[in-house]
Short mmCIF file of C-alpha atoms in Angstrom, two decimals:
data_model
loop_
_atom_site.label_atom_id
_atom_site.label_comp_id
_atom_site.label_asym_id
_atom_site.label_seq_id
_atom_site.Cartn_x
_atom_site.Cartn_y
_atom_site.Cartn_z
CA MET A 1 -59.87 207.46 58.68
CA GLU A 2 -60.04 209.03 55.04
CA ALA A 3 -61.74 205.93 53.68
CA LEU A 4 -64.23 206.01 56.21
CA HIS A 5 -65.08 209.79 55.49
CA ALA A 6 -64.97 209.20 51.86
CA GLU A 7 -67.87 206.03 52.20
CA GLU A 8 -69.80 208.11 54.60
CA ASP A 9 -69.63 211.23 51.40
CA LEU A 10 -70.95 209.03 49.10
CA GLN A 11 -73.66 207.86 51.08
CA SER A 12 -74.68 211.25 51.79
CA GLN A 13 -74.66 211.89 48.03
CA ALA A 14 -76.49 208.79 47.30
CA LEU A 15 -79.30 209.97 50.03
CA ILE A 16 -79.84 213.01 48.13
CA TRP A 17 -80.17 211.19 44.97
CA ASN A 18 -82.43 209.28 45.81
CA HIS A 19 -84.82 212.00 47.45
CA MET A 20 -84.21 213.83 44.18
CA LEU A 21 -84.85 210.61 41.86
CA ALA A 22 -88.42 210.02 43.82
CA ILE A 23 -90.07 211.79 41.32
CA VAL A 24 -89.10 208.54 38.89
CA ASP A 25 -90.66 206.46 40.91
CA THR A 26 -94.39 208.54 40.36
CA MET A 27 -93.78 208.50 36.75
CA VAL A 28 -92.69 205.16 35.91
CA LEU A 29 -95.55 204.01 38.19
CA LYS A 30 -98.14 206.57 36.04
CA CYS A 31 -96.66 204.99 32.89
CA ALA A 32 -97.16 201.37 33.60
CA LEU A 33 -100.75 202.27 35.08
CA LYS A 34 -101.99 204.13 31.93
CA LEU A 35 -101.12 201.15 29.69
CA ARG A 36 -102.43 198.61 32.50
CA LEU A 37 -99.38 196.47 32.18
CA PHE A 38 -99.79 194.98 35.70
CA ASP A 39 -103.46 193.66 34.27
CA ALA A 40 -101.30 192.63 31.08
CA ILE A 41 -98.90 190.54 32.88
CA HIS A 42 -101.51 188.79 35.55
CA SER A 43 -103.61 188.05 32.51
CA HIS A 44 -101.14 186.06 30.36
CA SER A 45 -102.27 182.95 29.90
CA SER A 46 -98.93 181.19 30.59
CA THR A 47 -97.63 179.09 33.07
CA ASN A 48 -97.59 181.20 36.46
CA ASN A 49 -98.21 184.01 34.67
CA GLN A 50 -95.03 184.58 33.44
CA ILE A 51 -94.85 186.49 30.05
CA SER A 52 -91.68 187.51 28.20
CA LEU A 53 -90.62 190.55 26.46
CA THR A 54 -92.14 190.25 23.32
CA GLU A 55 -95.16 188.81 24.61
CA LEU A 56 -95.88 191.82 26.66
CA ALA A 57 -94.93 194.43 23.78
CA THR A 58 -97.58 192.56 21.77
CA SER A 59 -99.91 192.94 24.38
CA LEU A 60 -99.32 196.39 25.65
CA THR A 61 -99.06 196.92 21.56
CA ILE A 62 -95.48 198.73 21.98
CA PRO A 63 -93.57 198.93 18.38
CA PRO A 64 -90.53 196.89 17.44
CA THR A 65 -88.59 200.24 18.07
CA ARG A 66 -89.66 200.70 21.55
CA ILE A 67 -89.22 197.31 22.93
CA SER A 68 -86.21 198.20 24.71
CA THR A 69 -87.52 201.09 26.15
CA LEU A 70 -90.20 198.38 27.21
CA HIS A 71 -86.89 196.21 29.14
CA ARG A 72 -85.71 199.30 30.62
CA ILE A 73 -89.37 200.28 32.46
CA LEU A 74 -89.74 196.84 33.49
CA ARG A 75 -85.77 196.81 34.75
CA TYR A 76 -86.76 199.93 36.99
CA LEU A 77 -90.41 198.05 38.04
CA ALA A 78 -88.21 195.11 39.32
CA HIS A 79 -85.64 197.37 41.24
CA MET A 80 -89.18 198.75 42.53
CA ARG A 81 -90.12 195.54 43.63
CA LEU A 82 -93.19 195.72 41.23
CA LEU A 83 -91.92 192.72 39.07
CA ASN A 84 -90.06 189.48 39.63
CA ILE A 85 -87.53 189.22 36.15
CA THR A 86 -86.43 185.50 36.00
CA ASP A 87 -83.68 184.03 34.63
CA GLU A 88 -85.38 182.99 31.61
CA GLU A 89 -86.09 187.27 31.08
CA THR A 90 -90.03 187.02 32.15
CA TYR A 91 -92.00 188.84 34.25
CA THR A 92 -94.14 187.69 37.38
CA LEU A 93 -96.46 190.35 39.41
CA THR A 94 -94.82 190.57 43.21
CA ILE A 95 -97.52 190.60 45.87
CA ALA A 96 -97.65 194.08 46.27
CA ALA A 97 -98.23 194.82 42.50
CA SER A 98 -100.96 192.17 41.99
CA VAL A 99 -102.90 192.98 44.80
CA TYR A 100 -102.86 196.58 45.21
CA LEU A 101 -102.22 197.81 41.11
CA ARG A 102 -104.13 195.18 39.45
CA GLU A 103 -107.19 197.45 37.73
CA GLY A 104 -109.43 194.14 38.35
CA SER A 105 -107.71 193.65 42.16
CA GLU A 106 -110.57 194.62 44.60
CA LYS A 107 -108.26 195.92 46.70
CA SER A 108 -106.94 197.64 43.62
CA HIS A 109 -105.14 201.32 44.95
CA ALA A 110 -104.48 202.42 41.16
CA PRO A 111 -107.51 205.08 41.36
CA VAL A 112 -105.50 206.68 44.38
CA VAL A 113 -102.17 206.56 42.00
CA ARG A 114 -104.04 208.00 39.38
CA TYR A 115 -105.75 211.16 41.01
CA LEU A 116 -102.37 212.13 43.37
CA ILE A 117 -100.77 212.33 40.09
CA GLU A 118 -102.97 214.40 37.79
CA GLU A 119 -100.82 217.20 36.61
CA ASP A 120 -102.33 220.13 38.65
CA MET A 121 -102.17 217.97 41.71
CA LEU A 122 -98.72 217.72 40.92
CA GLY A 123 -98.46 221.14 39.52
CA ALA A 124 -99.50 222.62 43.45
CA MET A 125 -96.81 220.74 44.95
CA HIS A 126 -94.39 223.27 43.23
CA GLY A 127 -96.00 226.43 45.25
CA LEU A 128 -95.15 224.94 48.76
CA ASP A 129 -91.54 227.53 48.83
CA SER A 130 -94.14 230.32 47.70
CA TYR A 131 -97.08 228.98 49.74
CA LEU A 132 -94.08 229.11 52.88
CA VAL A 133 -93.22 232.42 52.52
CA GLU A 134 -96.02 234.72 51.68
CA GLU A 135 -98.21 235.60 54.26
CA GLY A 136 -101.69 235.38 53.20
CA MET A 137 -101.07 233.54 49.88
CA ALA A 138 -103.56 230.89 48.79
CA LEU A 139 -103.37 227.35 49.08
CA PRO A 140 -100.61 225.97 46.55
CA ILE A 141 -103.61 224.09 44.60
CA GLU A 142 -105.90 227.36 44.87
CA ARG A 143 -102.89 228.72 42.81
CA VAL A 144 -102.83 226.41 40.07
CA ARG A 145 -106.20 226.09 39.85
CA GLY A 146 -107.70 229.16 40.81
CA GLU A 147 -110.26 227.52 43.09
CA LYS A 148 -110.44 225.21 45.74
CA PHE A 149 -109.92 221.82 45.66
CA PHE A 150 -113.15 221.14 47.05
CA GLU A 151 -115.00 223.67 44.63
CA TRP A 152 -113.01 222.62 42.18
CA ALA A 153 -114.09 218.69 42.58
CA GLU A 154 -118.07 220.09 43.00
CA ARG A 155 -117.74 221.47 39.58
CA ASP A 156 -115.94 219.36 37.53
CA GLU A 157 -117.72 216.04 37.82
CA GLY A 158 -114.80 213.70 36.64
CA LEU A 159 -112.43 214.96 39.58
CA SER A 160 -115.43 213.94 41.41
CA LYS A 161 -115.69 210.46 40.33
CA ARG A 162 -111.69 210.17 40.34
CA PHE A 163 -111.92 211.49 43.89
CA ASP A 164 -114.54 209.22 44.73
CA ASP A 165 -112.91 206.37 43.23
CA ALA A 166 -109.44 207.29 44.89
CA MET A 167 -111.72 207.42 48.15
CA SER A 168 -113.58 204.03 48.09
CA CYS A 169 -110.81 201.89 46.49
CA SER A 170 -109.34 201.32 50.17
CA THR A 171 -112.92 201.67 52.00
CA ARG A 172 -113.05 197.77 52.07
CA SER A 173 -110.24 196.90 53.78
CA MET A 174 -110.21 200.41 56.18
CA ILE A 175 -113.66 198.97 57.42
CA GLN A 176 -112.36 195.31 58.17
CA ALA A 177 -109.47 196.34 60.23
CA VAL A 178 -111.86 198.24 61.74
CA VAL A 179 -113.86 195.81 62.31
CA ARG A 180 -111.26 193.16 63.53
CA GLY A 181 -109.63 195.41 65.73
CA CYS A 182 -112.41 197.60 66.73
CA GLY A 183 -115.64 196.37 65.74
CA MET A 184 -117.35 197.12 69.29
CA VAL A 185 -116.96 200.89 68.85
CA PHE A 186 -120.68 199.64 66.82
CA SER A 187 -122.17 197.92 69.68
CA GLY A 188 -125.29 199.23 70.80
CA VAL A 189 -125.60 201.80 68.11
CA LYS A 190 -128.73 202.05 66.26
CA VAL A 191 -128.19 204.57 63.74
CA VAL A 192 -125.02 206.66 62.61
CA VAL A 193 -124.95 209.14 60.90
CA ASP A 194 -121.60 209.11 58.30
CA VAL A 195 -120.62 213.02 58.15
CA GLY A 196 -118.70 213.60 55.05
CA GLY A 197 -119.69 210.21 53.61
CA GLY A 198 -119.45 210.90 49.85
CA THR A 199 -121.24 208.74 47.87
CA GLY A 200 -122.01 205.95 50.99
CA ASN A 201 -119.00 203.12 50.23
CA VAL A 202 -118.44 203.86 53.68
CA GLY A 203 -121.82 203.56 55.05
CA ARG A 204 -122.61 200.04 53.10
CA ALA A 205 -119.56 198.98 54.13
CA VAL A 206 -120.63 199.83 57.93
CA VAL A 207 -124.09 198.20 57.74
CA GLU A 208 -123.02 195.11 55.91
CA ALA A 209 -120.70 194.24 58.73
CA PHE A 210 -123.23 195.44 61.89
CA PRO A 211 -126.65 194.18 60.83
CA ALA A 212 -128.24 195.93 63.89
CA VAL A 213 -126.98 199.52 62.16
CA LYS A 214 -129.24 202.10 60.30
CA CYS A 215 -126.70 204.26 58.27
CA ILE A 216 -127.52 207.86 57.20
CA VAL A 217 -124.83 209.56 54.50
CA TYR A 218 -124.48 212.92 55.22
CA ASP A 219 -123.02 215.07 52.82
CA LEU A 220 -123.32 217.80 50.23
CA PRO A 221 -126.41 217.61 47.55
CA HIS A 222 -124.09 217.45 44.58
CA VAL A 223 -121.98 214.43 46.41
CA VAL A 224 -125.16 212.46 47.95
CA LYS A 225 -127.47 212.36 44.45
CA GLU A 226 -124.95 210.33 43.29
CA GLY A 227 -125.60 208.00 45.93
CA LYS A 228 -127.43 204.74 45.59
CA GLU A 229 -129.82 203.82 48.76
CA GLY A 230 -129.94 200.45 49.74
CA GLU A 231 -131.10 198.01 52.95
CA ARG A 232 -130.77 200.36 56.04
CA VAL A 233 -128.49 203.54 54.41
CA VAL A 234 -130.07 206.25 53.35
CA PHE A 235 -128.86 209.85 52.39
CA GLN A 236 -129.12 213.37 53.52
CA ALA A 237 -128.01 216.50 51.96
CA GLY A 238 -126.98 219.05 53.86
CA ASP A 239 -123.55 221.26 55.16
CA MET A 240 -121.62 219.59 58.12
CA PHE A 241 -120.35 222.74 59.03
CA VAL A 242 -124.23 224.32 59.89
CA SER A 243 -125.96 221.19 61.46
CA VAL A 244 -126.05 217.07 60.96
CA PRO A 245 -128.64 215.36 61.59
CA PRO A 246 -129.73 213.85 65.50
CA ALA A 247 -128.42 210.06 66.12
CA ASP A 248 -126.67 207.95 68.73
CA ALA A 249 -123.64 208.15 67.01
CA PHE A 250 -121.44 209.75 63.85
CA LEU A 251 -118.40 208.31 61.91
CA LEU A 252 -116.47 210.80 60.82
CA SER A 253 -114.11 208.24 58.49
CA ARG A 254 -111.11 210.24 56.82
CA VAL A 255 -113.06 213.42 56.74
CA LEU A 256 -110.78 215.79 59.61
CA HIS A 257 -107.60 215.23 57.89
CA ASP A 258 -109.42 217.51 55.07
CA TRP A 259 -109.41 220.36 57.09
CA SER A 260 -107.66 223.27 59.48
CA ASP A 261 -107.60 222.85 62.98
CA GLU A 262 -110.48 225.84 62.90
CA LYS A 263 -113.19 224.17 60.54
CA ALA A 264 -112.58 220.44 62.14
CA LEU A 265 -113.52 222.29 65.40
CA GLU A 266 -116.87 223.52 63.79
CA ILE A 267 -117.63 219.82 62.83
CA LEU A 268 -117.00 218.18 66.05
CA MET A 269 -118.82 220.68 67.22
CA ARG A 270 -121.55 219.89 65.29
CA CYS A 271 -121.67 216.62 66.28
CA ARG A 272 -121.93 216.93 69.53
CA GLU A 273 -124.69 219.48 69.23
CA ALA A 274 -126.61 216.79 67.79
CA ILE A 275 -126.02 213.20 69.91
CA VAL A 276 -129.46 211.71 70.82
CA GLY A 277 -129.07 209.98 74.46
CA GLU A 278 -126.30 209.45 77.43
CA GLU A 279 -124.43 206.58 75.16
CA GLY A 280 -124.22 208.75 72.50
CA LYS A 281 -120.72 208.96 71.15
CA LEU A 282 -118.25 209.73 68.27
CA ILE A 283 -116.33 207.44 66.06
CA ILE A 284 -113.42 208.90 64.31
CA VAL A 285 -111.36 206.71 61.28
CA ASP A 286 -108.60 208.71 60.68
CA THR A 287 -104.40 208.55 60.31
CA MET A 288 -102.56 209.72 63.91
CA ILE A 289 -98.76 210.16 63.72
CA ASP A 290 -97.73 208.31 65.93
CA GLU A 291 -94.05 208.00 66.72
CA ASN A 292 -93.68 204.29 67.36
CA ASP A 293 -94.71 203.59 64.01
CA SER A 294 -92.38 201.94 61.54
CA LYS A 295 -89.84 204.07 59.61
CA ASP A 296 -92.02 203.51 55.92
CA MET A 297 -95.00 204.04 58.06
CA GLN A 298 -94.00 207.59 59.92
CA HIS A 299 -93.14 207.85 55.93
CA ILE A 300 -96.38 207.29 54.03
CA LYS A 301 -98.51 209.43 57.32
CA LEU A 302 -96.10 212.37 57.22
CA ALA A 303 -96.12 212.24 53.75
CA TYR A 304 -100.05 212.88 53.81
CA ASP A 305 -99.86 215.34 55.92
CA ILE A 306 -97.61 217.65 53.14
CA LEU A 307 -100.73 216.41 50.73
CA MET A 308 -102.94 217.65 52.93
CA MET A 309 -102.07 220.73 53.48
CA THR A 310 -100.78 221.74 50.01
CA TYR A 311 -104.36 220.37 48.81
CA VAL A 312 -107.01 221.40 50.87
CA GLY A 313 -105.10 223.24 54.04
CA GLY A 314 -105.95 219.80 56.01
CA LYS A 315 -103.35 218.48 58.05
CA GLU A 316 -102.40 214.80 59.99
CA ARG A 317 -102.18 215.23 64.01
CA THR A 318 -100.74 213.40 66.82
CA GLU A 319 -102.93 211.86 69.22
CA LYS A 320 -101.74 215.05 71.96
CA GLN A 321 -103.45 217.24 68.83
CA TRP A 322 -106.53 215.13 68.25
CA ARG A 323 -107.07 214.93 71.98
CA SER A 324 -106.92 218.64 72.48
CA LEU A 325 -109.63 219.36 69.29
CA LEU A 326 -111.80 216.64 70.99
CA LEU A 327 -111.77 218.39 74.35
CA GLN A 328 -112.23 221.90 73.07
CA ALA A 329 -115.34 220.97 71.02
CA GLY A 330 -117.01 219.00 74.10
CA PHE A 331 -115.47 215.37 74.12
CA SER A 332 -113.90 214.70 77.19
CA ARG A 333 -113.37 211.01 77.17
CA CYS A 334 -111.50 209.64 74.46
CA ALA A 335 -110.39 205.90 73.45
CA PHE A 336 -107.49 205.42 70.63
CA THR A 337 -107.14 201.71 69.41
CA ARG A 338 -104.43 200.96 66.43
CA ILE A 339 -105.96 198.91 63.55
CA MET A 340 -104.11 197.23 60.26
CA ALA A 341 -104.68 200.29 58.51
CA LEU A 342 -103.37 203.82 57.86
CA GLN A 343 -106.01 205.13 60.45
CA HIS A 344 -106.85 204.83 63.98
CA VAL A 345 -109.90 204.48 65.69
CA ILE A 346 -110.76 207.41 68.09
CA GLU A 347 -114.64 206.55 70.05
CA ALA A 348 -115.17 209.69 71.73
CA ARG A 349 -118.21 210.60 74.04
CA PRO A 350 -119.32 214.02 76.20
#
């Protein structure tokens, strides 16, 4: 019995230490991306893209006195399941790193990582305790920056670009998942307004997948001026809290989780007011917290919920919360479809 208690105690300690040291994963990943380490390994010309420690050090211009440090970083990346180490002490990329962390990969999530681990973004997380206990306190990001996130993005072109890069890097795979798992939501749609559509990454993907659809990308003036119009994609500037252009369908792709229930309700009501025709609809592609998700998927969604709360005052929602919000906005018929992505597709009609 004593041995059992000792084992339980050791496991409990390990659990706490793993949580405390999770920041090391983040910082080692930041280091690897800044050095373009994954691309260096991938582009190496040796057989099977293997690279030795000294070859990698040369490629990354690591001084000889830091080669042992590089070895320790690589060992940790292997523990993170991002690298494979062969018996000959050569290194290869795992599938996860090759597909999602190389700058040259069309599915790369590197822009998301860089955006999330900016110093001010990480700094905002230090304000969670104060935000929790101080009624009326501004959002943690506002305490760090002295302004709201979207005000910061409007003023800082660099941040605006990094934000757009982060959002666009996963758009292709997300839209592909929508097409494969729920493409019927665009059946019969002639014009869709991509509300809060940024520079048009989602809109272009939609019209490419659905040739009969025309898309109006609707966002703030400083955002749409960066967009590039194309066949069946046009841009229109405006404020989604005031009004949206009339259409038979509206798309809100990863928009509503940026906002509180009160603000999200305003957006939904503007869409409801602008629907044209008896078959008009609202298409939402957004995260839904689902108790049937795997433990890993639940962790990702709950972590995003904390990020949304910290940075923009938004939230991730359960199906019950989504239904309540949509009903308040005048959408009485809702269908939820799970797709092979973090998001669900919600088709809502008045």
